[in-house]
Short mmCIF file of C-alpha atoms in Angstrom, two decimals:
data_model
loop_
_atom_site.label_atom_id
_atom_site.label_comp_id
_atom_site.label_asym_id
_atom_site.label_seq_id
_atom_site.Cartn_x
_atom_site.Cartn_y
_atom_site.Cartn_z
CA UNK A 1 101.14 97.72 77.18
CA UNK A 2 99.49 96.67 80.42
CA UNK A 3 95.70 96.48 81.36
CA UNK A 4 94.38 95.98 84.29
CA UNK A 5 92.65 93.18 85.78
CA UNK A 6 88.76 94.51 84.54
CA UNK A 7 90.50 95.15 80.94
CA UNK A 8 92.25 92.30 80.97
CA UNK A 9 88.91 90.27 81.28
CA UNK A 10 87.23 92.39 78.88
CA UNK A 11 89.43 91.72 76.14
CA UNK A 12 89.34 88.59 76.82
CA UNK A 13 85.36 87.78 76.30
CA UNK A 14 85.84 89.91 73.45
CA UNK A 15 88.37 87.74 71.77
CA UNK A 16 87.24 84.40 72.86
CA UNK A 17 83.30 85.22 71.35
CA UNK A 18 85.23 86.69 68.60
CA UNK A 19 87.39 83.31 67.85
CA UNK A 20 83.91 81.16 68.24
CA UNK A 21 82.19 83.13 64.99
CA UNK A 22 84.83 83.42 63.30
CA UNK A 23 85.89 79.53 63.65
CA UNK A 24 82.18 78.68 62.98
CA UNK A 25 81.31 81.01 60.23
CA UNK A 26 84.78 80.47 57.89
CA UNK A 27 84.48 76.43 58.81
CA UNK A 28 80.55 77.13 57.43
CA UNK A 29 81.46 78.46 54.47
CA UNK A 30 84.58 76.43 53.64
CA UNK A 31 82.37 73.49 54.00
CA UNK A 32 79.43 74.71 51.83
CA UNK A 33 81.22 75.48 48.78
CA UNK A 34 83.52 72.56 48.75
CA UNK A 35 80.66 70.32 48.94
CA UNK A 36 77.79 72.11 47.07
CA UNK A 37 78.89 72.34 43.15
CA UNK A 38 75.48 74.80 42.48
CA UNK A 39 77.55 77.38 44.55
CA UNK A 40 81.04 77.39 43.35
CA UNK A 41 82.30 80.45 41.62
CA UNK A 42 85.23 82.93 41.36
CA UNK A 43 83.65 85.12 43.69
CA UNK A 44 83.07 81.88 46.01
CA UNK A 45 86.63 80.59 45.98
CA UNK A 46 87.51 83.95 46.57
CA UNK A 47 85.38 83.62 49.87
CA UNK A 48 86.66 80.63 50.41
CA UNK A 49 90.64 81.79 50.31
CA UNK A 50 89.71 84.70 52.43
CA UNK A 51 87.91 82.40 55.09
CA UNK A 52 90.88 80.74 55.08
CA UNK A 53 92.79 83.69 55.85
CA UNK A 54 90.30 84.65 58.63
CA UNK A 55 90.47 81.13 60.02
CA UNK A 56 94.15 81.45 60.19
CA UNK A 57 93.84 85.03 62.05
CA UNK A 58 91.03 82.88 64.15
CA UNK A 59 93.60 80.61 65.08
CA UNK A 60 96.89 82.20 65.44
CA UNK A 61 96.49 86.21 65.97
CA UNK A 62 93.03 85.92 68.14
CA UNK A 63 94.79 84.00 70.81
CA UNK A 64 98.16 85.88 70.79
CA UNK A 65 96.12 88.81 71.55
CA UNK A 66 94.84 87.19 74.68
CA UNK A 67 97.82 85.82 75.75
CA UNK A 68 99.80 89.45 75.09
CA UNK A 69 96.51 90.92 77.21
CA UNK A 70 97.17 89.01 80.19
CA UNK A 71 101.40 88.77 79.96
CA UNK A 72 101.26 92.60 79.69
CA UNK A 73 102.47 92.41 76.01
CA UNK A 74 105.90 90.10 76.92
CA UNK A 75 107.10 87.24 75.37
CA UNK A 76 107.43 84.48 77.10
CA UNK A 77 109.89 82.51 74.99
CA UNK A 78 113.52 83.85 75.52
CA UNK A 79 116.63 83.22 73.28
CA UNK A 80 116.72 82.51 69.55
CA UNK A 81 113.92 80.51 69.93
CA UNK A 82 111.84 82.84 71.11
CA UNK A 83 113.20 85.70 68.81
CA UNK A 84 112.21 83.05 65.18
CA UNK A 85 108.74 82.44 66.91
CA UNK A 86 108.26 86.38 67.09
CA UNK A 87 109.30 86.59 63.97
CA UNK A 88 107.62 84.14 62.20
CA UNK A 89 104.22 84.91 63.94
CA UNK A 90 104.73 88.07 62.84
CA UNK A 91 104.89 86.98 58.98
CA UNK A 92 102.08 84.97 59.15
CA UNK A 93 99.77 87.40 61.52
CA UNK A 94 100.41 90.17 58.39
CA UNK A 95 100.30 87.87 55.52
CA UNK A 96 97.21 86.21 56.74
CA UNK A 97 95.80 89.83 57.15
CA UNK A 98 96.57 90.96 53.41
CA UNK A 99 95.47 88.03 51.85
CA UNK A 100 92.24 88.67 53.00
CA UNK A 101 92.15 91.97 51.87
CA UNK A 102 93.93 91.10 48.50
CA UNK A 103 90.30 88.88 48.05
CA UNK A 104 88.53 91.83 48.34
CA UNK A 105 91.11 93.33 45.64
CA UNK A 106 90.80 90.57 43.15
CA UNK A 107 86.89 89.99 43.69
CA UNK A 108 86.59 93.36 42.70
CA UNK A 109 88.42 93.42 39.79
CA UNK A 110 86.87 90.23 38.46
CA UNK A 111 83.42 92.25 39.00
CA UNK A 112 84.96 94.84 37.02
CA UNK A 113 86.06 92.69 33.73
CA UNK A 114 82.76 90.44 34.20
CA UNK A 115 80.98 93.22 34.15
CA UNK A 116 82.55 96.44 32.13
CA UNK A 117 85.12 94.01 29.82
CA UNK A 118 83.23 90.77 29.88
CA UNK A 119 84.85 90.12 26.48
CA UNK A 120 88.57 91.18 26.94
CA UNK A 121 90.80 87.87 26.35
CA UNK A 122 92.92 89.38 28.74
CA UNK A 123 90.58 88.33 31.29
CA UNK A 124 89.89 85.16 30.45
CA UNK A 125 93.11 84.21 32.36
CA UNK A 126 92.74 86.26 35.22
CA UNK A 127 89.51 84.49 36.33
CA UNK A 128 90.58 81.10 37.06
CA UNK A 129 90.27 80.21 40.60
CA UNK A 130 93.19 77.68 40.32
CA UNK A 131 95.50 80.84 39.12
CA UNK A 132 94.53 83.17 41.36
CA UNK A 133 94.55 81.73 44.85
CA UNK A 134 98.07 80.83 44.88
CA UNK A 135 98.61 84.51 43.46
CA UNK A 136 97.37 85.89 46.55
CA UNK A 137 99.29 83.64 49.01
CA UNK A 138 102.60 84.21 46.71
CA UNK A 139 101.57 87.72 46.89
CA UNK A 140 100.68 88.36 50.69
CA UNK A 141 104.16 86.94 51.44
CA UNK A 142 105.65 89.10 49.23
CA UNK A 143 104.88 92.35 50.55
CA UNK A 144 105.05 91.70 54.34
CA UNK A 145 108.70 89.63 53.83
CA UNK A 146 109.89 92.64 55.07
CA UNK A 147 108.41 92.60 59.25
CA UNK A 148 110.24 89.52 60.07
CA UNK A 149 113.55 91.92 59.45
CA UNK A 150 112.54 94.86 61.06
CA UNK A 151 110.98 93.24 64.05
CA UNK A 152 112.61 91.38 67.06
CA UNK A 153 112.64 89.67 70.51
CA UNK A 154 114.16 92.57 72.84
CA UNK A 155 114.20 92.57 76.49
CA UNK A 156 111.00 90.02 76.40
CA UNK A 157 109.29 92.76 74.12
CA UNK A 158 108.50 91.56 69.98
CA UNK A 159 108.80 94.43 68.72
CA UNK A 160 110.19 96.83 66.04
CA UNK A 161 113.80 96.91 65.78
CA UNK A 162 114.63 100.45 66.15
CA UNK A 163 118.30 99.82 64.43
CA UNK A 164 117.30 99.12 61.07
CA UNK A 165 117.06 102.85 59.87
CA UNK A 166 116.80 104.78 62.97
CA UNK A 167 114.44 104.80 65.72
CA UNK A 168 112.03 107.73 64.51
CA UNK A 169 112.44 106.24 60.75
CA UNK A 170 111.55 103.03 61.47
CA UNK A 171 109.09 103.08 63.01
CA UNK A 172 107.38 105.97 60.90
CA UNK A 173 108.61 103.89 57.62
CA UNK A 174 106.73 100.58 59.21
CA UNK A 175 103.50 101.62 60.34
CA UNK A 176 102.54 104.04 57.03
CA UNK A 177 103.37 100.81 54.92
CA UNK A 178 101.31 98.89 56.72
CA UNK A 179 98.93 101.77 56.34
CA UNK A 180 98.94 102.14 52.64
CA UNK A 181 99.39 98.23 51.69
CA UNK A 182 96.37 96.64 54.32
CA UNK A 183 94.09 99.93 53.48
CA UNK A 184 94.72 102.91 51.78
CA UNK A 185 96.27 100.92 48.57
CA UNK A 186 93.28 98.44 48.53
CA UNK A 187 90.40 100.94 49.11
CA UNK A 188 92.01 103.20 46.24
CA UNK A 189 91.75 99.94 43.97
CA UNK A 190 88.40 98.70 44.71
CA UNK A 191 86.06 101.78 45.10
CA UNK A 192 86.73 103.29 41.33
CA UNK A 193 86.16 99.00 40.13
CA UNK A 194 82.99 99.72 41.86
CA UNK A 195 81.97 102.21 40.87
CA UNK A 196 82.61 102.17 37.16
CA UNK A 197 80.80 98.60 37.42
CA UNK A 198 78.09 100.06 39.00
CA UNK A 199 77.50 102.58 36.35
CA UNK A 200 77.77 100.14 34.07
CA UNK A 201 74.65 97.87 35.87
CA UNK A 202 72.92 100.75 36.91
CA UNK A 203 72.71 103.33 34.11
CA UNK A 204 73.70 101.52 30.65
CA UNK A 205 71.43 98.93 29.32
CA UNK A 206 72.04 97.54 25.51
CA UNK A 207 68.87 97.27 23.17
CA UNK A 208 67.65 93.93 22.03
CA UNK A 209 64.45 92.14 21.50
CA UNK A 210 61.65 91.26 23.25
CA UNK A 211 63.72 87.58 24.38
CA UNK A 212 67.28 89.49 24.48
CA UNK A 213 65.86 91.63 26.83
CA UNK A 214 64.66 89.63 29.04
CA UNK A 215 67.63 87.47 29.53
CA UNK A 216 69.84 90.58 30.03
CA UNK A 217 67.70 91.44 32.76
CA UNK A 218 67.77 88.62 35.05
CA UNK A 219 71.73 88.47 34.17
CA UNK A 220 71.42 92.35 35.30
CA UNK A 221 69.47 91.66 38.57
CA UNK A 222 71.65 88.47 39.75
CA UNK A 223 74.62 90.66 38.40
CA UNK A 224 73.44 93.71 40.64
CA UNK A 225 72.73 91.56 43.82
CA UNK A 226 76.69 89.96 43.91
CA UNK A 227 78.11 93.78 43.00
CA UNK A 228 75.68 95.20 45.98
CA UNK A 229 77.06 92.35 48.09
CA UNK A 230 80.62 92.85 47.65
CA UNK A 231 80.08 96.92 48.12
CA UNK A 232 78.64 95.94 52.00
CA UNK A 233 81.11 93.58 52.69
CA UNK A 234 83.91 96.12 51.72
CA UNK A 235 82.20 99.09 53.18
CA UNK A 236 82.12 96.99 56.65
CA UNK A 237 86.12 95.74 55.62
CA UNK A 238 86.90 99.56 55.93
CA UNK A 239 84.86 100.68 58.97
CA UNK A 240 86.17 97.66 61.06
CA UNK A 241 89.78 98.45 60.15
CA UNK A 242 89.14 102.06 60.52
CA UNK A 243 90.43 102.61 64.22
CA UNK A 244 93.62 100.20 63.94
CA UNK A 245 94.59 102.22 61.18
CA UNK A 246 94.17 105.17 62.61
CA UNK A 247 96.38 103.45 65.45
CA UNK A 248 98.97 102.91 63.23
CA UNK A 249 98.95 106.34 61.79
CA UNK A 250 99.19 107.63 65.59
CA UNK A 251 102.47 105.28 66.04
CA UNK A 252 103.78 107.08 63.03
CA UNK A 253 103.47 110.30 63.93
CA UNK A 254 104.29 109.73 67.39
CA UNK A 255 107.32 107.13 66.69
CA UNK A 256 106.43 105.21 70.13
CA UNK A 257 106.52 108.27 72.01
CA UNK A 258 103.45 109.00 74.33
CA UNK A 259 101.28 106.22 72.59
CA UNK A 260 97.66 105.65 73.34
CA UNK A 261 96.03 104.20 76.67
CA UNK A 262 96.84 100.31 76.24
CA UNK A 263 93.24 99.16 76.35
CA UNK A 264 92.59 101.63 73.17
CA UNK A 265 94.96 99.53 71.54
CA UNK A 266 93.24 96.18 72.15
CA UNK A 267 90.27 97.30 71.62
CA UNK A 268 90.85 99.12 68.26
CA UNK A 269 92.96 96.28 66.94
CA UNK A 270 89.89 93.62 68.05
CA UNK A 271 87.62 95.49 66.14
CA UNK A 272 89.92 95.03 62.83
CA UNK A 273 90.33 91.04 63.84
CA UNK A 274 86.56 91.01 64.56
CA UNK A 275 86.47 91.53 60.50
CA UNK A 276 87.43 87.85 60.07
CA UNK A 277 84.27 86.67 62.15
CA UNK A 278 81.82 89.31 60.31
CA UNK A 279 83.01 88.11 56.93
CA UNK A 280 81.87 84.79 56.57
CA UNK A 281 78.10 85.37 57.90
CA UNK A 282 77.67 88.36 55.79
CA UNK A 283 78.53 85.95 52.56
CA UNK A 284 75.77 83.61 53.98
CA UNK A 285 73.31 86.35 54.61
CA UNK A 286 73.92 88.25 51.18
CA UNK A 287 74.19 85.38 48.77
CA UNK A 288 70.82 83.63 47.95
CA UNK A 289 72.96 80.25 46.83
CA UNK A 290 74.87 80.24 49.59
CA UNK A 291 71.95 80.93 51.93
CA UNK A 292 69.98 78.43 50.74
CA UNK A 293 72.59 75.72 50.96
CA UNK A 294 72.85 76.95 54.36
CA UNK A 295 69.77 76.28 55.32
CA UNK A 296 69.53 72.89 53.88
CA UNK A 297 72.53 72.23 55.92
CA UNK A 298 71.48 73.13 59.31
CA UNK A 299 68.19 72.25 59.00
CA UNK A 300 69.02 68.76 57.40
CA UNK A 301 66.64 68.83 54.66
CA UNK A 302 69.22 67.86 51.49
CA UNK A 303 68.94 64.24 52.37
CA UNK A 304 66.53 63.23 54.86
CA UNK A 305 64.52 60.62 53.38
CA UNK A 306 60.91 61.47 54.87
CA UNK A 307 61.73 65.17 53.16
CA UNK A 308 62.37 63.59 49.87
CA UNK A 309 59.12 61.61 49.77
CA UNK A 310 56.98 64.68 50.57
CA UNK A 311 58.50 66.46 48.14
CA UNK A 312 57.82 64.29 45.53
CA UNK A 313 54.40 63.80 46.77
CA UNK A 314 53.93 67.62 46.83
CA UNK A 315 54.76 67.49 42.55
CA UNK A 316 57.65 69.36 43.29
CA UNK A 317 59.81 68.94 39.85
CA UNK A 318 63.48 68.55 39.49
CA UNK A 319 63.30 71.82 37.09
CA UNK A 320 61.29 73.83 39.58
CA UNK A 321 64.18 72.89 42.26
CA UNK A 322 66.70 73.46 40.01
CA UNK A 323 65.63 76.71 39.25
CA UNK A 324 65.32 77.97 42.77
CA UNK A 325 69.05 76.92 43.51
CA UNK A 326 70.24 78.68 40.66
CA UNK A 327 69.52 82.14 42.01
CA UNK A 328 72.23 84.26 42.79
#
């Protein structure tokens, strides 16, 4: 896939402001949770895994897309060298990819039994951070093992190894798996979660007293504001991957035969990386805690001294601080 020299440059301010959000939002949030306790959660070491994810697509597929712009798509390592680094940075371009997505999967099910089953013991497993984030990794590996075998260095080109089952069948059988695992799968998981949860938040309320009830609905609101977070961030998840998936459907059908212009190809697949810099900064936008934190941060009011004093000489009390961080 060549571009020419005006594309070529295009994609390349794309990617490079691209790779600067996305390196400064995920290092943002990476660093905010791990040092602020008031903010750590499941749903925040979920963030936290998939920034990692999107740091690693940052780092690795952001800048083989610019270098593949501006080599017209060849690989410029030859041999078996070349052929395990195609390989390889195939694996860990796709398992990067799904692990972000499998956050989204696994944040939405722990929305789900928090909120519909908050008393199943079956749960109480399934929501440990320490459990889970390995179970992603293990499981992002798992179901993209198989591109490292059916792609290959050929003639310069990393690219699907038309051998494996047949030209028209493997590439077909290869691009509607990626298809159904990175979108169709996930989507078809999370939106029923969703949407039973928000039933469940919006429509069915349990009786109490007076006290009761007003517990149950601040638990409701801060409840309501993390599900109505997660809905946005997976509603942009799907628009953003909407045109690489539609790519890959096209390579399907088509088998590599009479593919799309070569700069409709960058471009939808840079929307779909551009994901990994929108995530991040949509978690600090939508989540008071994390917000706030973020603010202290930047602005350098958690430990200046002269801040401190004033404070205190306003009669602001520990409780009344205390309080404000702990909204969700």
């Amino acid at each position: 896939m060549e571009l020419s020299d005006a594309e070529v440059s295009t994609v390349t301010v794309l990617y490079a402001f691209t790779m600067l959000a996305a390196i400064v939002g995920n290092s943002f949030l990476i660093y905010i949770v791990r040092k602020k306790p008031e903010v750590r959660s499941l749903t925040s070491s979920m963030f936290v895994n998939m920034a990692i994810a999107d740091l690693l697509v940052a780092l690795f597929m952001m800048p083989l897309s610019i270098v593949l712009a501006h080599t017209g798509s060849k690989w410029k390592v030859s041999g078996l060298p070349g052929d395990i680094i195609c390989r390889s940075s195939i694996l860990v371009s796709v398992a990067t990819l799904i692990a972000s997505i499998l956050c989204l999967v696994f944040m939405a099910i722990d929305r789900y039994c928090a909120i519909v089953c908050p008393l199943s013991v079956h749960s109480v497993w399934f929501r440990k951070a320490k459990f889970v984030t390995p179970l992603i990794w293990v499981m992002s590996i798992a179901l993209m093992a198989i591109m490292p075998v059916v792609y290959k260095l050929d003639d310069e080109y990393c690219e699907i190894d038309p051998h494996v089952l047949g030209q028209t069948a493997t590439f077909r059988g290869v691009y509607l798996y990626i298809f159904l695992i990175t979108y169709l799968i996930p989507l078809a998981i999370i939106c029923p979660l969703y949407a039973k949860a928000a039933r469940k938040l919006w429509f069915n309320q349990a009786p109490g007293n007076h006290l009761i009830e007003e517990q149950q609905r601040r638990q409701l609101v801060t409840r309501r504001k993390v599900v109505r977070m997660l809905v946005i961030i997976v509603v942009v998840f799907a628009i953003c991957w909407l045109p690489a998936q539609a790519l890959h459907l096209i390579l399907a059908a088509k088998a590599y035969r009479d593919n799309p212009p070569a700069i409709v190809m960058y471009l939808g697949f840079w929307v779909a990386h551009a994901n990994s810099a929108i995530n991040p900064w949509l978690y600090i936008a939508l989540s008071t805690k994390i917000r706030l934190a973020f603010n202290r941060m930047v602005t350098f009011r958690k430990s200046h001294p002269a801040f401190r004093k004033s404070t205190q000489r306003r009669g602001n009390s520990p409780k009344a601080t205390t309080f404000q961080e702990a909204r969700v």
